[in-house]
CSV table of C-alpha atoms in Angstrom, one decimal:
chain,number,residue,atom,x,y,z
A,148,UNK,CA,-46.0,-74.4,6.1
A,149,UNK,CA,-43.7,-72.1,4.2
A,150,UNK,CA,-44.5,-68.9,2.3
A,151,UNK,CA,-44.7,-68.7,-1.5
A,152,UNK,CA,-43.9,-65.6,-3.6
A,153,UNK,CA,-46.7,-63.2,-3.7
A,154,UNK,CA,-47.5,-63.9,-7.3
A,155,UNK,CA,-48.0,-67.6,-6.6
A,156,UNK,CA,-51.1,-66.9,-4.6
A,157,UNK,CA,-53.9,-66.1,-7.0
A,158,UNK,CA,-56.6,-64.3,-4.9
A,159,UNK,CA,-59.3,-65.8,-7.2
A,160,UNK,CA,-58.1,-69.3,-6.2
A,161,UNK,CA,-58.6,-68.6,-2.5
A,162,UNK,CA,-61.8,-70.2,-1.1
A,163,UNK,CA,-63.6,-68.7,1.8
A,164,UNK,CA,-66.0,-71.2,3.4
A,165,UNK,CA,-67.5,-72.2,6.7
A,166,UNK,CA,-65.5,-74.4,9.0
A,167,UNK,CA,-66.4,-78.1,9.4
A,168,UNK,CA,-65.3,-80.6,12.1
A,169,UNK,CA,-62.9,-82.0,9.6
A,170,UNK,CA,-61.0,-78.7,9.7
A,171,UNK,CA,-60.4,-78.6,13.4
A,172,UNK,CA,-56.8,-79.9,13.3
A,173,UNK,CA,-55.8,-77.4,10.6
A,174,UNK,CA,-57.5,-74.5,12.4
A,175,UNK,CA,-55.8,-75.5,15.7
A,176,UNK,CA,-52.5,-75.5,13.9
A,177,UNK,CA,-53.2,-72.1,12.4
A,178,UNK,CA,-54.3,-70.6,15.7
A,179,UNK,CA,-51.1,-71.9,17.3
A,180,UNK,CA,-48.9,-70.4,14.6
A,181,UNK,CA,-50.7,-67.0,15.0
A,182,UNK,CA,-50.3,-67.0,18.8
A,183,UNK,CA,-47.6,-69.5,19.8
A,184,UNK,CA,-47.7,-68.3,23.5
A,185,UNK,CA,-51.2,-69.9,23.7
A,186,UNK,CA,-51.1,-73.1,21.6
A,187,UNK,CA,-54.2,-75.1,21.1
A,188,UNK,CA,-54.9,-78.7,20.0
A,189,UNK,CA,-57.7,-79.9,17.9
A,190,UNK,CA,-59.1,-81.7,21.0
A,191,UNK,CA,-59.1,-78.5,23.0
A,192,UNK,CA,-60.7,-76.5,20.1
A,193,UNK,CA,-63.5,-79.1,19.8
A,194,UNK,CA,-64.1,-79.0,23.6
A,195,UNK,CA,-64.3,-75.2,23.6
A,196,UNK,CA,-66.8,-75.3,20.8
A,197,UNK,CA,-68.8,-78.0,22.5
A,198,UNK,CA,-68.9,-75.9,25.7
A,199,UNK,CA,-70.2,-72.9,23.8
A,200,UNK,CA,-72.8,-74.8,21.8
A,201,UNK,CA,-74.2,-76.4,25.0
A,202,UNK,CA,-74.3,-73.1,27.0
A,203,UNK,CA,-77.6,-72.2,28.6
A,204,UNK,CA,-77.7,-68.9,26.7
A,205,UNK,CA,-77.4,-70.6,23.3
A,206,UNK,CA,-74.7,-68.2,21.9
A,207,UNK,CA,-74.2,-67.6,18.2
A,208,UNK,CA,-71.1,-69.3,16.7
A,209,UNK,CA,-69.8,-68.8,13.2
A,210,UNK,CA,-66.4,-69.7,11.7
A,211,UNK,CA,-65.0,-69.2,8.2
A,212,UNK,CA,-61.7,-70.2,6.6
A,213,UNK,CA,-59.5,-68.9,3.8
A,214,UNK,CA,-58.2,-72.0,2.0
A,215,UNK,CA,-55.8,-72.3,-0.9
A,216,UNK,CA,-54.7,-75.6,-2.5
A,217,UNK,CA,-56.0,-77.5,0.5
A,218,UNK,CA,-54.1,-75.3,3.0
A,219,UNK,CA,-55.9,-73.3,5.7
A,220,UNK,CA,-54.2,-69.9,5.5
A,221,UNK,CA,-56.5,-67.8,7.7
A,222,UNK,CA,-59.6,-68.1,9.8
A,223,UNK,CA,-62.2,-65.8,11.4
A,224,UNK,CA,-64.7,-66.5,14.2
A,225,UNK,CA,-67.7,-64.6,15.3
A,226,UNK,CA,-69.2,-65.7,18.6
A,227,UNK,CA,-71.0,-64.6,21.7
A,228,UNK,CA,-69.4,-65.4,25.1
A,229,UNK,CA,-71.8,-67.0,27.6
A,230,UNK,CA,-70.0,-65.2,30.5
A,231,UNK,CA,-70.9,-61.7,29.2
A,232,UNK,CA,-73.8,-62.5,26.9
A,233,UNK,CA,-76.0,-59.9,25.2
A,234,UNK,CA,-78.0,-60.8,22.0
A,235,UNK,CA,-76.4,-57.9,20.2
A,236,UNK,CA,-72.8,-58.3,21.5
A,237,UNK,CA,-70.3,-60.3,19.5
A,238,UNK,CA,-66.6,-61.1,19.6
A,239,UNK,CA,-64.3,-61.4,16.6
A,240,UNK,CA,-61.1,-63.5,16.3
A,241,UNK,CA,-59.3,-63.2,13.0
A,242,UNK,CA,-55.9,-64.5,12.1
A,243,UNK,CA,-53.7,-65.2,9.1
A,244,UNK,CA,-50.8,-67.6,9.2
A,245,UNK,CA,-47.5,-65.6,9.6
A,246,UNK,CA,-46.2,-67.1,6.3
A,247,UNK,CA,-49.1,-65.8,4.4
A,248,UNK,CA,-49.6,-62.2,5.7
A,249,UNK,CA,-49.6,-59.4,3.2
A,250,UNK,CA,-51.6,-61.3,0.6
A,251,UNK,CA,-55.0,-59.6,1.4
A,252,UNK,CA,-56.4,-62.6,3.3
A,253,UNK,CA,-57.2,-60.6,6.4
A,254,UNK,CA,-59.1,-58.1,4.3
A,255,UNK,CA,-61.0,-60.8,2.5
A,256,UNK,CA,-62.0,-62.5,5.8
A,257,UNK,CA,-62.9,-59.1,7.4
A,258,UNK,CA,-65.3,-58.4,4.5
A,259,UNK,CA,-67.1,-61.8,5.1
A,260,UNK,CA,-67.3,-60.9,8.8
A,261,UNK,CA,-68.8,-57.5,8.2
A,262,UNK,CA,-71.5,-59.0,5.9
A,263,UNK,CA,-72.3,-61.6,8.5
A,264,UNK,CA,-72.6,-59.1,11.4
A,265,UNK,CA,-74.6,-56.7,9.4
A,266,UNK,CA,-77.1,-59.4,8.5
A,267,UNK,CA,-77.4,-60.2,12.3
A,268,UNK,CA,-77.8,-56.5,13.3
A,269,UNK,CA,-74.8,-56.6,15.6
A,270,UNK,CA,-74.5,-53.5,17.8
A,271,UNK,CA,-71.2,-54.2,19.6
A,272,UNK,CA,-68.1,-56.1,18.5
A,273,UNK,CA,-64.9,-56.8,20.4
A,274,UNK,CA,-61.5,-58.0,19.1
A,275,UNK,CA,-58.0,-58.0,20.3
A,276,UNK,CA,-54.3,-58.0,19.5
A,277,UNK,CA,-51.0,-57.9,21.5
A,278,UNK,CA,-49.4,-54.4,21.8
A,279,UNK,CA,-46.4,-56.0,20.0
A,280,UNK,CA,-48.5,-56.7,16.9
A,281,UNK,CA,-48.6,-53.2,15.3
A,282,UNK,CA,-50.0,-54.5,12.0
A,283,UNK,CA,-52.9,-56.1,13.8
A,284,UNK,CA,-53.5,-53.0,15.9
A,285,UNK,CA,-53.7,-50.8,12.8
A,286,UNK,CA,-55.9,-53.4,11.0
A,287,UNK,CA,-58.5,-53.0,13.8
A,288,UNK,CA,-58.2,-49.3,14.1
A,289,UNK,CA,-58.7,-48.9,10.4
A,290,UNK,CA,-62.1,-50.7,10.8
A,291,UNK,CA,-63.4,-48.4,13.5
A,292,UNK,CA,-62.2,-50.2,16.7
A,293,UNK,CA,-60.9,-48.3,19.6
A,294,UNK,CA,-58.9,-49.5,22.6
A,295,UNK,CA,-61.1,-50.6,25.5
A,296,UNK,CA,-59.1,-52.5,28.1
A,297,UNK,CA,-55.7,-54.2,28.5
A,298,UNK,CA,-54.7,-57.5,29.9
A,299,UNK,CA,-51.4,-59.0,30.9
A,300,UNK,CA,-50.2,-62.6,30.6
A,301,UNK,CA,-48.3,-63.0,33.9
A,302,UNK,CA,-45.8,-65.8,34.1
A,303,UNK,CA,-44.1,-67.4,37.2
A,304,UNK,CA,-40.9,-69.4,36.9
A,305,UNK,CA,-41.5,-72.2,39.5
A,306,UNK,CA,-37.9,-73.2,39.3
A,307,UNK,CA,-36.8,-70.0,41.0
A,308,UNK,CA,-39.7,-69.6,43.4
A,309,UNK,CA,-38.7,-69.8,47.1
A,310,UNK,CA,-41.6,-71.6,48.7
A,311,UNK,CA,-39.9,-71.6,52.1
A,312,UNK,CA,-40.0,-67.8,52.2
A,313,UNK,CA,-43.9,-67.9,52.2
A,314,UNK,CA,-44.5,-70.3,55.0
A,315,UNK,CA,-46.3,-67.8,57.2
A,316,UNK,CA,-48.7,-66.8,54.4
A,317,UNK,CA,-49.8,-70.4,53.7
A,318,UNK,CA,-51.9,-70.4,56.9
A,319,UNK,CA,-55.6,-69.7,56.5
A,320,UNK,CA,-57.6,-67.7,59.1
A,321,UNK,CA,-59.1,-69.6,62.0
A,322,UNK,CA,-62.2,-71.5,61.0
A,323,UNK,CA,-61.1,-72.3,57.4
A,324,UNK,CA,-59.2,-75.2,55.9
A,325,UNK,CA,-57.8,-75.8,52.5
A,326,UNK,CA,-58.9,-78.7,50.4
A,327,UNK,CA,-58.8,-79.6,46.7
A,328,UNK,CA,-62.0,-79.8,44.7
A,329,UNK,CA,-61.2,-83.5,44.2
A,330,UNK,CA,-61.2,-84.0,48.0
A,331,UNK,CA,-64.4,-82.0,48.5
A,332,UNK,CA,-66.1,-84.0,45.8
A,333,UNK,CA,-65.0,-87.3,47.4
A,334,UNK,CA,-66.4,-86.1,50.7
A,335,UNK,CA,-69.7,-84.5,49.5
A,336,UNK,CA,-70.3,-86.2,46.2
A,337,UNK,CA,-70.1,-84.5,42.8
A,338,UNK,CA,-73.4,-82.7,42.9
A,339,UNK,CA,-73.0,-81.1,46.3
A,340,UNK,CA,-69.4,-80.2,45.8
A,341,UNK,CA,-70.3,-78.5,42.5
A,342,UNK,CA,-73.1,-76.6,44.2
A,343,UNK,CA,-70.7,-75.4,46.9
A,344,UNK,CA,-68.1,-74.4,44.4
A,345,UNK,CA,-70.7,-72.6,42.2
A,346,UNK,CA,-71.9,-70.4,45.0
A,347,UNK,CA,-68.3,-69.1,45.7
A,348,UNK,CA,-67.3,-69.0,42.0
A,349,UNK,CA,-70.4,-66.8,41.1
A,350,UNK,CA,-69.8,-64.3,43.9
A,351,UNK,CA,-66.0,-64.0,43.3
A,352,UNK,CA,-66.4,-63.8,39.6
A,353,UNK,CA,-68.9,-61.0,39.7
A,354,UNK,CA,-66.3,-58.5,40.8
A,355,UNK,CA,-63.6,-59.5,38.3
A,356,UNK,CA,-62.8,-56.6,35.8
A,357,UNK,CA,-63.9,-57.6,32.3
A,358,UNK,CA,-64.8,-56.0,28.9
A,359,UNK,CA,-68.5,-56.3,29.5
A,360,UNK,CA,-70.8,-57.0,32.4
A,361,UNK,CA,-70.7,-60.6,33.7
A,362,UNK,CA,-73.7,-62.8,33.0
A,363,UNK,CA,-74.4,-65.9,35.1
A,364,UNK,CA,-72.7,-69.2,34.5
A,365,UNK,CA,-75.3,-71.6,35.8
A,366,UNK,CA,-74.5,-74.7,37.9
A,367,UNK,CA,-75.1,-76.7,34.8
A,368,UNK,CA,-72.6,-74.6,32.8
A,369,UNK,CA,-69.9,-75.0,35.5
A,370,UNK,CA,-70.5,-78.7,35.8
A,371,UNK,CA,-69.8,-79.0,32.0
A,372,UNK,CA,-66.8,-76.7,32.4
A,373,UNK,CA,-65.4,-78.9,35.1
A,374,UNK,CA,-65.7,-82.0,32.8
A,375,UNK,CA,-63.4,-80.5,30.1
A,376,UNK,CA,-60.2,-82.5,29.5
A,377,UNK,CA,-58.0,-79.6,30.6
A,378,UNK,CA,-59.8,-79.4,34.0
A,379,UNK,CA,-57.7,-80.5,36.9
A,380,UNK,CA,-59.8,-81.1,40.0
A,381,UNK,CA,-56.7,-82.0,42.1
A,382,UNK,CA,-55.3,-78.5,41.2
A,383,UNK,CA,-58.4,-76.5,42.2
A,384,UNK,CA,-57.9,-75.4,45.8
A,385,UNK,CA,-60.7,-74.2,48.0
A,386,UNK,CA,-61.0,-72.5,51.4
A,387,UNK,CA,-63.9,-74.1,53.2
A,388,UNK,CA,-65.6,-73.7,56.6
A,389,UNK,CA,-66.4,-76.5,59.0
A,390,UNK,CA,-69.8,-76.7,57.3
A,391,UNK,CA,-68.1,-77.2,53.9
A,392,UNK,CA,-69.1,-73.8,52.7
A,393,UNK,CA,-66.6,-72.7,50.0
A,394,UNK,CA,-65.4,-69.1,50.7
A,395,UNK,CA,-62.5,-68.8,48.3
A,396,UNK,CA,-60.9,-70.7,45.4
A,397,UNK,CA,-58.0,-70.8,42.9
A,398,UNK,CA,-58.0,-73.0,39.8
A,399,UNK,CA,-55.2,-74.6,37.9
A,400,UNK,CA,-55.9,-75.9,34.4
A,401,UNK,CA,-53.7,-78.1,32.1
A,402,UNK,CA,-52.2,-76.3,29.2
A,403,UNK,CA,-51.8,-77.4,25.6
A,404,UNK,CA,-48.2,-76.0,25.8
A,405,UNK,CA,-47.3,-79.2,27.6
A,406,UNK,CA,-47.0,-80.8,31.1
A,407,UNK,CA,-44.4,-78.2,32.2
A,408,UNK,CA,-47.1,-75.5,32.3
A,409,UNK,CA,-50.3,-74.9,34.1
A,410,UNK,CA,-52.8,-72.0,33.7
A,411,UNK,CA,-54.6,-70.2,36.5
A,412,UNK,CA,-58.3,-69.8,36.0
A,413,UNK,CA,-60.3,-67.9,38.5
A,414,UNK,CA,-58.8,-66.9,41.8
A,415,UNK,CA,-61.3,-65.2,44.1
A,416,UNK,CA,-62.8,-64.8,47.6
A,417,UNK,CA,-66.3,-64.2,48.7
A,418,UNK,CA,-66.8,-60.6,49.9
A,419,UNK,CA,-67.1,-61.3,53.6
A,420,UNK,CA,-63.7,-63.1,53.7
A,421,UNK,CA,-61.6,-60.6,51.6
A,422,UNK,CA,-58.5,-58.9,52.8
A,423,UNK,CA,-57.5,-61.7,55.1
A,424,UNK,CA,-54.9,-63.4,53.0
A,425,UNK,CA,-57.2,-66.2,51.9
A,426,UNK,CA,-56.5,-66.0,48.2
A,427,UNK,CA,-52.8,-65.8,48.8
A,428,UNK,CA,-52.8,-68.9,51.0
A,429,UNK,CA,-54.7,-70.8,48.4
A,430,UNK,CA,-52.4,-69.7,45.6
A,431,UNK,CA,-49.4,-70.9,47.6
A,432,UNK,CA,-51.1,-74.3,48.0
A,433,UNK,CA,-51.6,-74.5,44.3
A,434,UNK,CA,-48.0,-73.5,43.5
A,435,UNK,CA,-46.7,-76.1,45.9
A,436,UNK,CA,-48.9,-78.8,44.3
A,437,UNK,CA,-47.8,-77.7,40.8
A,438,UNK,CA,-44.2,-78.0,41.7
A,439,UNK,CA,-44.8,-81.5,43.0
A,440,UNK,CA,-46.2,-82.4,39.6
A,441,UNK,CA,-43.0,-81.3,37.9
A,442,UNK,CA,-44.5,-78.1,36.5
A,443,UNK,CA,-42.0,-75.3,35.8
A,444,UNK,CA,-44.3,-72.4,34.6
A,445,UNK,CA,-47.5,-71.0,35.8
A,446,UNK,CA,-49.4,-68.6,33.5
A,447,UNK,CA,-52.3,-66.3,34.4
A,448,UNK,CA,-54.1,-63.4,32.9
A,449,UNK,CA,-55.1,-60.2,34.6
A,450,UNK,CA,-56.8,-57.0,33.5
A,451,UNK,CA,-54.5,-54.0,34.0
A,452,UNK,CA,-57.2,-52.5,36.1
A,453,UNK,CA,-57.3,-55.4,38.5
A,454,UNK,CA,-54.8,-53.8,40.8
A,455,UNK,CA,-55.3,-56.1,43.9
A,456,UNK,CA,-54.7,-59.3,41.9
A,457,UNK,CA,-51.8,-57.8,39.9
A,458,UNK,CA,-50.2,-56.7,43.2
A,459,UNK,CA,-50.6,-60.2,44.7
A,460,UNK,CA,-49.1,-61.8,41.6
A,461,UNK,CA,-46.2,-59.3,41.5
A,462,UNK,CA,-45.4,-60.2,45.2
A,463,UNK,CA,-45.3,-63.9,44.3
A,464,UNK,CA,-42.9,-63.2,41.4
A,465,UNK,CA,-45.2,-63.3,38.4
A,466,UNK,CA,-43.8,-61.2,35.6
A,467,UNK,CA,-46.0,-59.5,32.9
A,468,UNK,CA,-45.5,-60.1,29.2
A,469,UNK,CA,-46.7,-57.8,26.5
A,470,UNK,CA,-50.3,-56.6,27.0
A,471,UNK,CA,-53.2,-58.0,25.1
A,472,UNK,CA,-55.2,-54.9,23.9
A,473,UNK,CA,-59.0,-55.4,23.8
A,474,UNK,CA,-60.7,-53.2,21.2
A,475,UNK,CA,-64.4,-52.5,20.8
A,476,UNK,CA,-66.6,-51.0,18.1
A,477,UNK,CA,-70.1,-49.9,19.0
A,478,UNK,CA,-71.9,-50.6,22.3
A,479,UNK,CA,-75.1,-52.2,23.3
A,480,UNK,CA,-75.5,-49.3,25.8
A,481,UNK,CA,-75.8,-46.8,23.0
A,482,UNK,CA,-79.2,-45.7,21.9
């Protein structure tokens, strides 16, 4: 897609309409152009939407496109995240293709979003932009958003990682052993393995800094999550007791960026086992496994307030990229 002179785009000829399944490939291409560090395929977009639609909390989802001469030039999504659900809390994602910025498409889509949210009586809305996107930051601030939190993408170059230097830290405390989720599932069966995983996941996740209070992801939700194409059960490492109780975990997920890259999902430890090096030992197992698969980059995201995990990642050699700034307008806690 290449840009046209400004006078070639007649605003009256731009159609704003709701997204259909036939648009998924074009929308995925748009989202990748807007944020190339986090590419997404049509298949991944479809699976994300499927997971949201099937969530136990039945979240609201609404997607509109700005289309001109058959090209998707911009898109906006209003949705409710199951993991921090409140009936009056929404999240906004709005993007315009880099070749078509400055044509008023963002303003047009924002007006559609405002009308939709007003009709729903929304009380809280979050959105975000990288600190290196000043136009996007000003766009949000002009519409009443204020900065709420910041998150880093942290990236580890596995090609320069010295695994041998971490040999002592790979050992778990006495009474624990490391297994992959795939191995635990083979031993216990899928249902029991998921139940053990869910118990540890829920406790560890409850203490992760986030933009809104965590709401429960049920066993059924996690089972569906584990069935997504990007899930990698061989790359999910668990610390388990002799009774197969999961006390800590770290997840690796496949990335749409390609086989050279994996993404870390949740890394966490149940409260009774914290500050004993368990999370570090599991991360090292995951890094070793990833290198064996030919992976050269590991990406993870951390809130800038999550000092323990940021410190751990910094020790391992992860390096932060520009911060993602989370903005908020309104609050469900306000009267």
